Amino acid sequence: MQSLRAGRQGVEFGELASVVQVLEAHSAQRVAMGRPVKAAAASRVVLLEPMAPEASAYALARYSRSPDSVAASLQWVRDRGSSRFLNTYYFQYGHASIADLGHLACCFEGVSELAAMEIEDEQLWDGQAKSTRYQDFSKRPVIAPEELRGLPEREVFERAASDLVQHYLKLRDDFECFLSDSNPMPDGMQSAAYQRTIHARALDSARYLLPAGIPTNVGQVTSIRTLEKQMQRLGVSRYREVRSIALEMHAALARPPQCGRGRTPSAEPVAPTLAKYAEPDRARRAAFRRVRAWAEANFAPGAYDLPRAVDLVPTPDPVDEIVATWLYAVTSHPFRVVVDAVSGWSPALRREVLDLALADRRRGAELLRPFNSGYGFLFDIVCDLGAYRDLHRHRRCQQIAQRFTCDLGHEEPPHLDDAGARNRYQEALDEAATARDRISKVSERAGHYLLPLAARRRALFKMDFAEVEYISRVRSGVKGHLSYRRVAWEMRQRVMEVDPDLGRLIEATHPDEQDPLRR
């Protein structure tokens, strides 16, 4: 009844006022019908109208620390200002959990696919990137890496990127003709739906030639706390584009929202205090640099045979796993090879790596991602960048990706010969490689923007069985892209090999089972 009384005293907070009006109308109706009126009870569920994320977070935080109703807590924050509450509770007492209570939608427009992969690399993240299945990428130029600004190699990049997009468009046309000829429109299917499906499947085949610098958009919904961590991580990226995005996030959070319903010049800034304190995580950058330098000087596993593209590595001793994960993250070796090497080390040698990773850790700071261990299923996966960007969106697992590279080769779309496009495809890859080699002499990172989505990347996925089942089942479906369908199926096969009883619980779809007219 406390919320109801607050509403009747004139504190109108959207839903609270609506609840009161509904209850009063209901009571009046019952009187008019001649029925006895009982005391109305306020709903136990109160929805809050949209407000500035920081103010919402502080109001909910006070709500948890006082006996007052949510209406009173909202008014308390409005009367005193969110910055006062933040300075009193958030920073003086370290209540970082307050930031988990404020959520906001943030969009990144016109960023490269390479930058999008870094933006999305958060554990507690909900979002979507622009799909390659529904977009015409010929209308916007490929994003040139900021590392080439003012250099003659920028012209080399722009010409090579434009050529790669033209090859992409021609490959799309080749596959559209092939798919139309090999998959006639079935009876009962509308012509427009058929054309859209064929076009989408052709884009699936052509996307292998899109460069990593192709522009895309990303929309995300996160808590303020996750956004803060994201800004800190992006602020120490190897890529100038990504570091500049972190700076733009600071500026955007300090302003009123630029887009949305009811926007007014007097609207509150989105998260002004957060923008002041989310500094680049230099300790994170330093930790990886120290371990990388140590690995370059001390870690040489010797010759080895490459494991399968989807390799399920037996779970090692916890310390071995953590040390191996750190070395995996800063080298290009398969996880199985690293684990085998580390398992024979002395405790002193393993501590050497751990001490480097923890050398300047701030008191109370979270452990970095390579310390996450204890998962029952460790998949070391090599797949093309297009498949990686789709698998990367699964959040119920720990993901450690190695750096972008040109050394793992390329995937190719199925039916390349049937579509008569093999020569065109290889020509596109060769031209891009030639330009990339020239650009990499000036900046290796700039060359990564010319990596086609066909280029392979190695990444470690740690998960429990429920996530294995989910990824294998969902990602192997006939409506998905064949590239990640193969990965999902192979995950199921690896489980079947080590534990058939668990493997049989995974209802995955074999990649040979195809239906090009479903999407």
Coordinates of C-alpha atoms in Angstrom, one line a residue:
M1 CA 0.0 0.0 0.0
Q2 CA 3.0 2.3 0.4
S3 CA 3.3 2.8 -3.4
L4 CA -0.4 3.5 -3.7
R5 CA -0.3 6.1 -1.0
A6 CA 2.6 7.8 -2.7
G7 CA 0.7 8.0 -5.9
R8 CA -2.4 9.5 -4.2
Q9 CA -0.3 12.2 -2.6
G10 CA 0.6 13.5 -6.0
V11 CA 3.9 11.9 -6.7
E12 CA 3.3 10.9 -10.4
F13 CA 5.9 8.6 -11.7
G14 CA 4.3 7.2 -14.9
E15 CA 3.3 3.6 -14.0
L16 CA 2.5 4.4 -10.3
A17 CA 0.0 7.0 -11.4
S18 CA -1.5 4.6 -13.9
V19 CA -1.9 1.9 -11.3
V20 CA -3.7 4.3 -9.0
Q21 CA -6.0 5.4 -11.8
V22 CA -6.9 1.8 -12.8
L23 CA -7.6 0.8 -9.2
E24 CA -9.8 3.9 -8.5
A25 CA -11.7 3.4 -11.8
H26 CA -12.2 -0.3 -10.8
S27 CA -13.6 0.7 -7.4
A28 CA -16.0 3.3 -8.9
Q29 CA -17.3 0.7 -11.3
R30 CA -18.0 -1.7 -8.5
V31 CA -19.9 1.0 -6.6
A32 CA -22.0 1.8 -9.7
M33 CA -22.9 -1.9 -10.0
G34 CA -24.2 -1.9 -6.4
R35 CA -21.5 -4.3 -5.2
P36 CA -19.6 -3.8 -1.9
V37 CA -16.3 -2.1 -2.4
K38 CA -13.2 -3.7 -0.7
A39 CA -10.0 -1.8 -0.1
A40 CA -8.0 -1.8 -3.3
A41 CA -4.4 -3.2 -3.2
A42 CA -1.6 -1.7 -5.2
S43 CA 0.1 -4.0 -7.6
R44 CA 3.3 -5.6 -6.4
V45 CA 4.8 -5.1 -9.8
V46 CA 5.8 -1.6 -10.6
L47 CA 7.3 -0.7 -14.0
L48 CA 9.5 2.4 -14.1
E49 CA 9.3 4.8 -17.0
P50 CA 12.5 5.3 -19.0
M51 CA 15.0 7.7 -17.4
A52 CA 18.7 8.5 -17.6
P53 CA 20.6 5.2 -16.9
E54 CA 22.7 6.6 -14.2
A55 CA 19.8 8.2 -12.4
S56 CA 17.9 4.9 -12.6
A57 CA 20.8 3.0 -11.2
Y58 CA 21.2 5.3 -8.3
A59 CA 17.5 5.3 -7.5
L60 CA 17.5 1.5 -7.5
A61 CA 20.6 1.5 -5.4
R62 CA 19.1 3.8 -2.8
Y63 CA 15.9 1.7 -3.0
S64 CA 17.9 -1.3 -1.8
R65 CA 19.4 0.6 1.0
S66 CA 16.3 2.3 2.5
P67 CA 12.8 1.3 3.6
D68 CA 11.3 3.8 1.2
S69 CA 9.1 3.0 -1.8
V70 CA 10.7 3.1 -5.3
A71 CA 8.7 6.3 -5.9
A72 CA 10.3 8.0 -2.9
S73 CA 13.7 6.8 -4.0
L74 CA 13.2 8.2 -7.5
Q75 CA 12.2 11.5 -6.0
W76 CA 15.2 11.5 -3.6
V77 CA 17.6 11.1 -6.5
R78 CA 15.8 13.8 -8.5
D79 CA 15.9 16.2 -5.7
R80 CA 19.6 15.7 -4.9
G81 CA 21.1 14.8 -8.3
S82 CA 22.7 11.6 -9.4
S83 CA 26.2 12.9 -9.2
R84 CA 25.9 13.6 -5.4
F85 CA 24.7 10.0 -4.8
L86 CA 27.5 8.6 -7.0
N87 CA 30.2 10.6 -5.1
T88 CA 28.8 9.5 -1.8
Y89 CA 28.3 5.8 -2.4
Y90 CA 29.9 4.7 -5.7
F91 CA 33.4 6.0 -5.4
Q92 CA 33.9 6.6 -1.7
Y93 CA 32.6 3.1 -0.8
G94 CA 33.4 1.2 -4.0
H95 CA 29.9 0.0 -4.6
A96 CA 30.6 -0.9 -8.3
S97 CA 27.5 -3.1 -8.3
I98 CA 25.4 0.1 -8.5
A99 CA 26.4 0.4 -12.1
D100 CA 24.9 -3.0 -12.8
L101 CA 21.5 -1.4 -12.2
G102 CA 21.6 1.1 -15.0
H103 CA 21.2 -0.2 -18.6
L104 CA 21.4 1.7 -21.8
A105 CA 21.2 1.0 -25.6
C106 CA 24.3 2.1 -27.4
C107 CA 24.9 1.9 -31.2
F108 CA 28.1 2.0 -33.1
E109 CA 27.6 3.2 -36.7
G110 CA 30.1 3.0 -39.6
V111 CA 32.7 0.9 -37.7
S112 CA 34.8 -1.8 -39.4
E113 CA 34.0 -5.5 -39.0
L114 CA 37.4 -5.7 -37.3
A115 CA 36.4 -3.1 -34.8
A116 CA 33.0 -4.7 -34.3
M117 CA 34.6 -8.0 -33.2
E118 CA 36.5 -6.1 -30.5
I119 CA 33.4 -4.1 -29.4
E120 CA 31.4 -7.4 -29.0
D121 CA 34.1 -9.1 -27.0
E122 CA 32.3 -8.8 -23.7
Q123 CA 31.0 -11.6 -21.5
L124 CA 27.9 -9.8 -20.2
W125 CA 26.7 -8.3 -23.6
D126 CA 23.5 -8.3 -25.5
G127 CA 23.5 -7.0 -29.1
Q128 CA 23.4 -7.5 -32.8
A129 CA 25.7 -6.5 -35.7
K130 CA 24.6 -5.8 -39.2
S131 CA 24.1 -9.1 -41.0
T132 CA 26.1 -9.9 -44.2
R133 CA 23.0 -11.8 -45.5
Y134 CA 20.8 -8.7 -46.0
Q135 CA 23.2 -5.8 -46.9
D136 CA 24.4 -4.2 -50.0
F137 CA 28.1 -3.4 -49.2
S138 CA 28.8 -1.6 -52.5
K139 CA 27.2 1.7 -51.3
R140 CA 29.8 2.6 -48.7
P141 CA 33.6 2.6 -48.9
V142 CA 35.7 0.2 -46.9
I143 CA 37.1 1.9 -43.8
A144 CA 40.7 2.7 -44.2
P145 CA 42.8 2.0 -41.1
E146 CA 43.9 5.2 -39.2
E147 CA 47.4 3.8 -39.1
L148 CA 47.7 4.7 -42.8
R149 CA 46.6 8.3 -42.5
G150 CA 48.9 10.6 -44.5
L151 CA 50.9 7.7 -46.0
P152 CA 51.0 6.7 -49.7
E153 CA 50.0 3.1 -48.7
R154 CA 46.6 4.5 -48.0
E155 CA 45.9 4.7 -51.8
V156 CA 47.1 1.1 -52.2
F157 CA 44.7 0.1 -49.5
E158 CA 41.7 1.9 -50.9
R159 CA 42.3 0.5 -54.4
A160 CA 42.7 -3.0 -53.1
A161 CA 39.7 -2.7 -50.9
S162 CA 37.5 -1.4 -53.7
D163 CA 38.7 -4.3 -56.0
L164 CA 37.9 -6.8 -53.3
V165 CA 34.3 -5.4 -52.9
Q166 CA 33.9 -5.6 -56.7
H167 CA 35.0 -9.2 -56.7
Y168 CA 32.5 -9.8 -53.9
L169 CA 29.7 -8.4 -56.0
K170 CA 30.6 -10.4 -59.0
L171 CA 30.8 -13.6 -56.9
R172 CA 27.4 -12.8 -55.5
D173 CA 26.0 -12.6 -59.1
D174 CA 27.7 -15.9 -60.1
F175 CA 26.2 -17.7 -57.1
E176 CA 22.8 -16.1 -57.6
C177 CA 22.7 -17.6 -61.1
F178 CA 23.9 -20.9 -60.0
L179 CA 21.5 -21.1 -57.1
S180 CA 18.5 -20.1 -59.3
D181 CA 19.4 -22.8 -61.9
S182 CA 20.0 -25.6 -59.3
N183 CA 17.0 -24.7 -57.0
P184 CA 13.9 -23.9 -59.1
M185 CA 11.1 -22.1 -57.4
P186 CA 8.8 -24.8 -55.7
D187 CA 5.1 -24.8 -56.2
G188 CA 3.3 -22.6 -53.6
M189 CA 6.2 -20.3 -52.9
Q190 CA 5.7 -16.7 -53.8
S191 CA 8.1 -15.2 -56.4
A192 CA 9.3 -12.4 -54.1
A193 CA 10.1 -14.8 -51.2
Y194 CA 12.0 -17.0 -53.6
Q195 CA 14.1 -14.2 -55.0
R196 CA 14.9 -12.9 -51.5
T197 CA 16.0 -16.4 -50.3
I198 CA 18.2 -17.0 -53.4
H199 CA 19.7 -13.5 -53.0
A200 CA 20.4 -14.2 -49.3
R201 CA 22.1 -17.5 -50.0
A202 CA 24.2 -15.9 -52.7
L203 CA 25.3 -13.3 -50.2
D204 CA 26.2 -16.1 -47.9
S205 CA 28.6 -17.5 -50.5
A206 CA 30.0 -14.1 -51.5
R207 CA 30.7 -12.8 -48.0
Y208 CA 34.0 -14.7 -47.9
L209 CA 35.5 -11.9 -50.0
L210 CA 34.3 -9.0 -47.8
P211 CA 37.3 -7.3 -46.2
A212 CA 37.6 -6.9 -42.4
G213 CA 37.5 -3.2 -43.0
I214 CA 34.0 -3.3 -44.5
P215 CA 31.7 -0.9 -42.5
T216 CA 29.0 -2.3 -40.3
N217 CA 26.7 -1.2 -37.4
V218 CA 26.5 -2.7 -34.0
G219 CA 23.6 -2.2 -31.5
Q220 CA 24.0 -3.3 -27.9
V221 CA 22.3 -3.2 -24.6
T222 CA 24.5 -3.4 -21.5
S223 CA 24.7 -2.3 -17.9
I224 CA 26.8 0.8 -17.1
R225 CA 29.3 -1.4 -15.4
T226 CA 29.8 -3.5 -18.6
L227 CA 30.0 -0.4 -20.7
E228 CA 32.7 0.9 -18.4
K229 CA 34.7 -2.2 -18.7
Q230 CA 34.2 -2.1 -22.5
M231 CA 35.5 1.4 -22.7
Q232 CA 38.5 0.5 -20.6
R233 CA 39.3 -2.4 -22.8
L234 CA 38.8 -0.6 -26.1
G235 CA 40.9 2.2 -24.9
V236 CA 44.1 0.0 -25.0
S237 CA 43.3 -1.7 -28.3
R238 CA 46.1 -2.3 -30.8
Y239 CA 44.0 -0.5 -33.4
R240 CA 43.7 3.3 -33.6
E241 CA 40.1 3.0 -34.9
V242 CA 39.1 1.1 -31.8
R243 CA 40.9 3.5 -29.4
S244 CA 39.2 6.4 -31.1
I245 CA 35.8 4.7 -30.6
A246 CA 36.5 4.5 -26.9
L247 CA 37.1 8.3 -26.8
E248 CA 33.8 8.9 -28.7
M249 CA 32.0 6.7 -26.2
H250 CA 33.3 9.0 -23.4
A251 CA 31.9 12.1 -25.2
A252 CA 28.6 10.4 -26.1
L253 CA 28.0 9.4 -22.4
A254 CA 28.5 13.0 -21.2
R255 CA 25.8 14.3 -23.6
P256 CA 22.0 13.9 -23.6
P257 CA 20.9 11.0 -25.8
Q258 CA 21.2 11.9 -29.5
C259 CA 18.4 9.7 -30.7
G260 CA 15.1 8.5 -29.2
R261 CA 11.5 9.2 -28.3
G262 CA 10.9 12.4 -26.4
R263 CA 14.3 13.9 -26.8
T264 CA 14.5 17.4 -25.6
P265 CA 17.3 20.0 -25.3
S266 CA 17.0 19.7 -21.5
A267 CA 17.3 15.9 -21.3
E268 CA 19.8 14.6 -18.8
P269 CA 23.2 13.3 -20.0
V270 CA 23.3 9.5 -20.4
A271 CA 26.1 8.7 -17.9
P272 CA 28.2 11.8 -17.3
T273 CA 30.0 10.6 -14.2
L274 CA 30.9 7.3 -15.8
A275 CA 32.5 9.1 -18.7
K276 CA 34.8 10.9 -16.3
Y277 CA 36.2 7.8 -14.6
A278 CA 36.4 5.0 -17.3
E279 CA 40.0 5.3 -18.1
P280 CA 41.9 2.9 -20.5
D281 CA 43.0 -0.3 -18.8
R282 CA 46.7 0.1 -19.1
A283 CA 47.3 -2.6 -16.5
R284 CA 45.6 -5.1 -18.8
R285 CA 47.7 -4.0 -21.8
A286 CA 50.9 -4.3 -19.7
A287 CA 50.0 -7.8 -18.5
F288 CA 49.6 -9.2 -22.0
R289 CA 52.8 -7.4 -23.2
R290 CA 54.8 -8.9 -20.4
V291 CA 53.6 -12.4 -21.0
R292 CA 54.1 -12.0 -24.8
A293 CA 57.7 -10.8 -24.3
W294 CA 58.3 -13.8 -22.0
A295 CA 56.9 -16.2 -24.5
E296 CA 58.9 -14.9 -27.3
A297 CA 62.1 -15.3 -25.3
N298 CA 61.3 -18.6 -23.5
F299 CA 58.5 -20.6 -25.1
A300 CA 59.3 -22.8 -28.1
P301 CA 57.2 -26.0 -28.2
G302 CA 59.2 -27.5 -31.1
A303 CA 57.8 -29.2 -34.2
Y304 CA 54.3 -30.5 -34.0
D305 CA 51.4 -31.8 -36.1
L306 CA 48.4 -29.5 -36.4
P307 CA 45.4 -30.8 -34.6
R308 CA 41.9 -30.8 -36.3
A309 CA 40.2 -27.5 -37.0
V310 CA 37.8 -28.3 -34.2
D311 CA 39.8 -29.8 -31.4
L312 CA 38.4 -30.9 -28.0
V313 CA 41.4 -30.7 -25.7
P314 CA 41.3 -32.8 -22.5
T315 CA 40.9 -30.7 -19.4
P316 CA 44.3 -30.2 -17.8
D317 CA 45.4 -29.5 -14.2
P318 CA 43.9 -26.0 -13.2
V319 CA 47.3 -24.3 -13.0
D320 CA 48.4 -25.8 -16.3
E321 CA 45.2 -24.7 -17.9
I322 CA 45.7 -21.1 -16.7
V323 CA 49.3 -20.9 -17.8
A324 CA 48.6 -22.5 -21.1
T325 CA 45.7 -20.1 -21.7
W326 CA 47.9 -17.1 -21.2
L327 CA 50.6 -18.5 -23.6
Y328 CA 47.9 -19.4 -26.1
A329 CA 46.5 -15.9 -26.0
V330 CA 49.9 -14.3 -26.9
T331 CA 51.2 -16.9 -29.4
S332 CA 49.9 -18.6 -32.5
H333 CA 50.2 -22.2 -31.3
P334 CA 47.3 -24.6 -30.9
F335 CA 46.0 -25.0 -27.4
R336 CA 46.7 -28.8 -27.3
V337 CA 50.4 -28.1 -28.1
V338 CA 50.7 -25.4 -25.5
V339 CA 49.0 -27.6 -22.8
D340 CA 51.3 -30.6 -23.6
A341 CA 54.4 -28.3 -23.3
V342 CA 53.2 -26.7 -20.0
S343 CA 52.3 -30.0 -18.4
G344 CA 55.9 -30.9 -18.0
W345 CA 57.1 -27.7 -16.4
S346 CA 58.2 -27.2 -12.9
P347 CA 56.0 -25.3 -10.4
A348 CA 58.6 -22.5 -10.4
L349 CA 58.4 -22.1 -14.2
R350 CA 54.6 -22.0 -14.2
R351 CA 54.7 -19.4 -11.4
E352 CA 57.0 -17.2 -13.5
V353 CA 54.2 -16.8 -16.1
L354 CA 51.5 -16.2 -13.5
D355 CA 53.6 -13.6 -11.7
L356 CA 54.1 -11.7 -14.9
A357 CA 50.4 -11.8 -15.5
L358 CA 49.7 -10.4 -12.0
A359 CA 52.6 -8.1 -11.6
D360 CA 50.8 -4.8 -11.4
R361 CA 47.2 -6.0 -10.6
R362 CA 45.4 -3.4 -8.6
R363 CA 43.9 -4.4 -5.3
G364 CA 40.4 -5.6 -5.8
A365 CA 40.7 -5.7 -9.6
E366 CA 39.1 -8.6 -11.4
L367 CA 41.3 -11.3 -12.8
L368 CA 41.8 -11.1 -16.5
R369 CA 40.0 -13.5 -18.8
P370 CA 42.8 -16.1 -19.2
F371 CA 42.4 -16.9 -15.5
N372 CA 38.9 -18.3 -16.2
S373 CA 39.3 -22.0 -15.8
G374 CA 37.5 -25.2 -14.7
Y375 CA 35.2 -25.6 -17.7
G376 CA 34.7 -29.2 -18.8
F377 CA 34.9 -28.7 -22.6
L378 CA 37.8 -26.8 -24.1
F379 CA 37.4 -26.3 -27.9
D380 CA 40.3 -24.9 -29.9
I381 CA 38.6 -23.8 -33.2
V382 CA 40.1 -22.7 -36.4
C383 CA 37.5 -21.1 -38.7
D384 CA 37.0 -18.3 -41.2
L385 CA 36.4 -14.8 -39.8
G386 CA 32.8 -14.9 -41.0
A387 CA 32.1 -18.0 -39.0
Y388 CA 34.0 -16.6 -36.0
R389 CA 32.0 -13.4 -35.9
D390 CA 28.8 -15.6 -35.6
L391 CA 30.2 -18.0 -33.0
H392 CA 31.6 -15.1 -31.1
R393 CA 28.1 -14.0 -30.1
H394 CA 27.7 -16.9 -27.7
R395 CA 28.1 -15.5 -24.2
R396 CA 27.8 -18.6 -22.0
C397 CA 31.4 -19.5 -22.6
Q398 CA 34.9 -18.0 -22.2
Q399 CA 36.5 -17.0 -25.5
I400 CA 40.2 -16.4 -26.0
A401 CA 41.0 -15.4 -29.6
Q402 CA 44.5 -15.2 -31.0
R403 CA 45.6 -12.2 -33.1
F404 CA 44.5 -11.8 -36.7
T405 CA 46.9 -13.4 -39.0
C406 CA 47.4 -14.3 -42.7
D407 CA 49.2 -17.6 -41.9
L408 CA 46.2 -19.9 -41.4
G409 CA 45.0 -19.8 -45.0
H410 CA 41.4 -19.3 -46.2
E411 CA 38.1 -21.1 -46.4
E412 CA 36.1 -21.2 -49.6
P413 CA 32.4 -21.2 -50.2
P414 CA 30.8 -24.6 -51.2
H415 CA 30.0 -25.1 -54.9
L416 CA 32.7 -22.7 -56.0
D417 CA 33.5 -24.8 -59.1
D418 CA 29.8 -25.5 -59.8
A419 CA 29.2 -21.7 -60.0
G420 CA 32.2 -21.3 -62.3
A421 CA 33.8 -18.8 -59.9
R422 CA 37.0 -20.5 -58.7
N423 CA 39.3 -18.4 -60.9
R424 CA 37.6 -15.2 -59.8
Y425 CA 37.8 -16.2 -56.1
Q426 CA 41.4 -17.1 -56.2
E427 CA 42.3 -13.9 -58.1
A428 CA 40.6 -11.8 -55.5
L429 CA 42.5 -13.5 -52.7
D430 CA 45.8 -13.2 -54.5
E431 CA 45.3 -9.5 -55.2
A432 CA 44.3 -8.8 -51.6
A433 CA 47.4 -10.7 -50.4
T434 CA 49.7 -8.7 -52.6
A435 CA 48.4 -5.4 -51.4
R436 CA 48.3 -6.6 -47.8
D437 CA 52.0 -7.6 -48.0
R438 CA 52.9 -4.1 -49.2
I439 CA 50.8 -2.4 -46.5
S440 CA 52.1 -4.6 -43.7
K441 CA 55.6 -3.3 -44.3
V442 CA 54.4 0.0 -43.0
S443 CA 51.8 -1.3 -40.5
E444 CA 50.9 -5.0 -39.9
R445 CA 47.7 -3.9 -38.1
A446 CA 46.6 -1.9 -41.2
G447 CA 47.1 -5.0 -43.3
H448 CA 44.5 -6.8 -41.2
Y449 CA 41.8 -4.5 -42.6
L450 CA 42.3 -6.2 -46.0
L451 CA 41.9 -9.7 -44.6
P452 CA 38.8 -11.2 -46.3
L453 CA 36.2 -12.8 -44.1
A454 CA 37.5 -16.1 -45.7
A455 CA 40.7 -15.8 -43.7
R456 CA 41.0 -18.2 -40.8
R457 CA 41.4 -17.3 -37.1
R458 CA 42.2 -19.5 -34.1
A459 CA 40.1 -19.1 -30.9
L460 CA 39.6 -21.0 -27.7
F461 CA 36.1 -21.6 -26.5
K462 CA 35.7 -22.9 -22.9
M463 CA 32.2 -24.0 -21.9
D464 CA 30.1 -26.5 -20.0
F465 CA 28.0 -29.3 -21.6
A466 CA 24.8 -27.2 -21.8
E467 CA 26.5 -24.6 -23.9
V468 CA 28.1 -27.3 -26.1
E469 CA 24.6 -28.7 -26.7
Y470 CA 23.1 -25.3 -27.4
I471 CA 25.8 -24.2 -29.9
S472 CA 25.8 -27.5 -31.7
R473 CA 22.0 -27.7 -31.9
V474 CA 21.3 -24.1 -32.9
R475 CA 24.3 -23.4 -35.1
S476 CA 24.1 -26.6 -37.1
G477 CA 20.5 -25.9 -38.4
V478 CA 19.9 -25.8 -42.1
K479 CA 19.0 -22.1 -42.0
G480 CA 22.5 -21.2 -40.9
H481 CA 25.7 -20.4 -42.8
L482 CA 27.5 -23.6 -43.8
S483 CA 30.8 -22.4 -42.4
Y484 CA 29.7 -22.3 -38.8
R485 CA 27.4 -25.2 -39.3
R486 CA 30.5 -27.4 -39.9
V487 CA 32.0 -26.1 -36.7
A488 CA 28.9 -26.8 -34.7
W489 CA 28.6 -30.4 -36.1
E490 CA 32.3 -31.1 -35.4
M491 CA 31.8 -30.0 -31.8
R492 CA 29.2 -32.6 -31.4
Q493 CA 31.4 -35.2 -33.1
R494 CA 34.3 -34.5 -30.7
V495 CA 32.0 -35.0 -27.7
M496 CA 30.7 -38.3 -29.2
E497 CA 34.3 -39.5 -29.4
V498 CA 35.1 -38.9 -25.8
D499 CA 31.7 -39.5 -24.2
P500 CA 29.1 -41.1 -26.4
D501 CA 26.4 -41.0 -23.7
L502 CA 26.6 -37.2 -23.7
G503 CA 27.1 -36.9 -27.4
R504 CA 23.8 -38.7 -28.1
L505 CA 22.0 -35.9 -26.2
I506 CA 23.1 -33.4 -28.8
E507 CA 20.6 -33.1 -31.6
A508 CA 22.8 -31.5 -34.2
T509 CA 22.2 -31.4 -38.0
H510 CA 24.8 -32.8 -40.4
P511 CA 26.1 -30.1 -42.7
D512 CA 25.3 -32.3 -45.7
E513 CA 21.7 -31.8 -44.9
Q514 CA 20.8 -28.7 -46.8
D515 CA 17.8 -26.7 -47.8
P516 CA 18.8 -23.6 -49.7
L517 CA 15.3 -22.3 -49.8
R518 CA 15.0 -22.0 -46.0
R519 CA 16.5 -19.1 -44.2

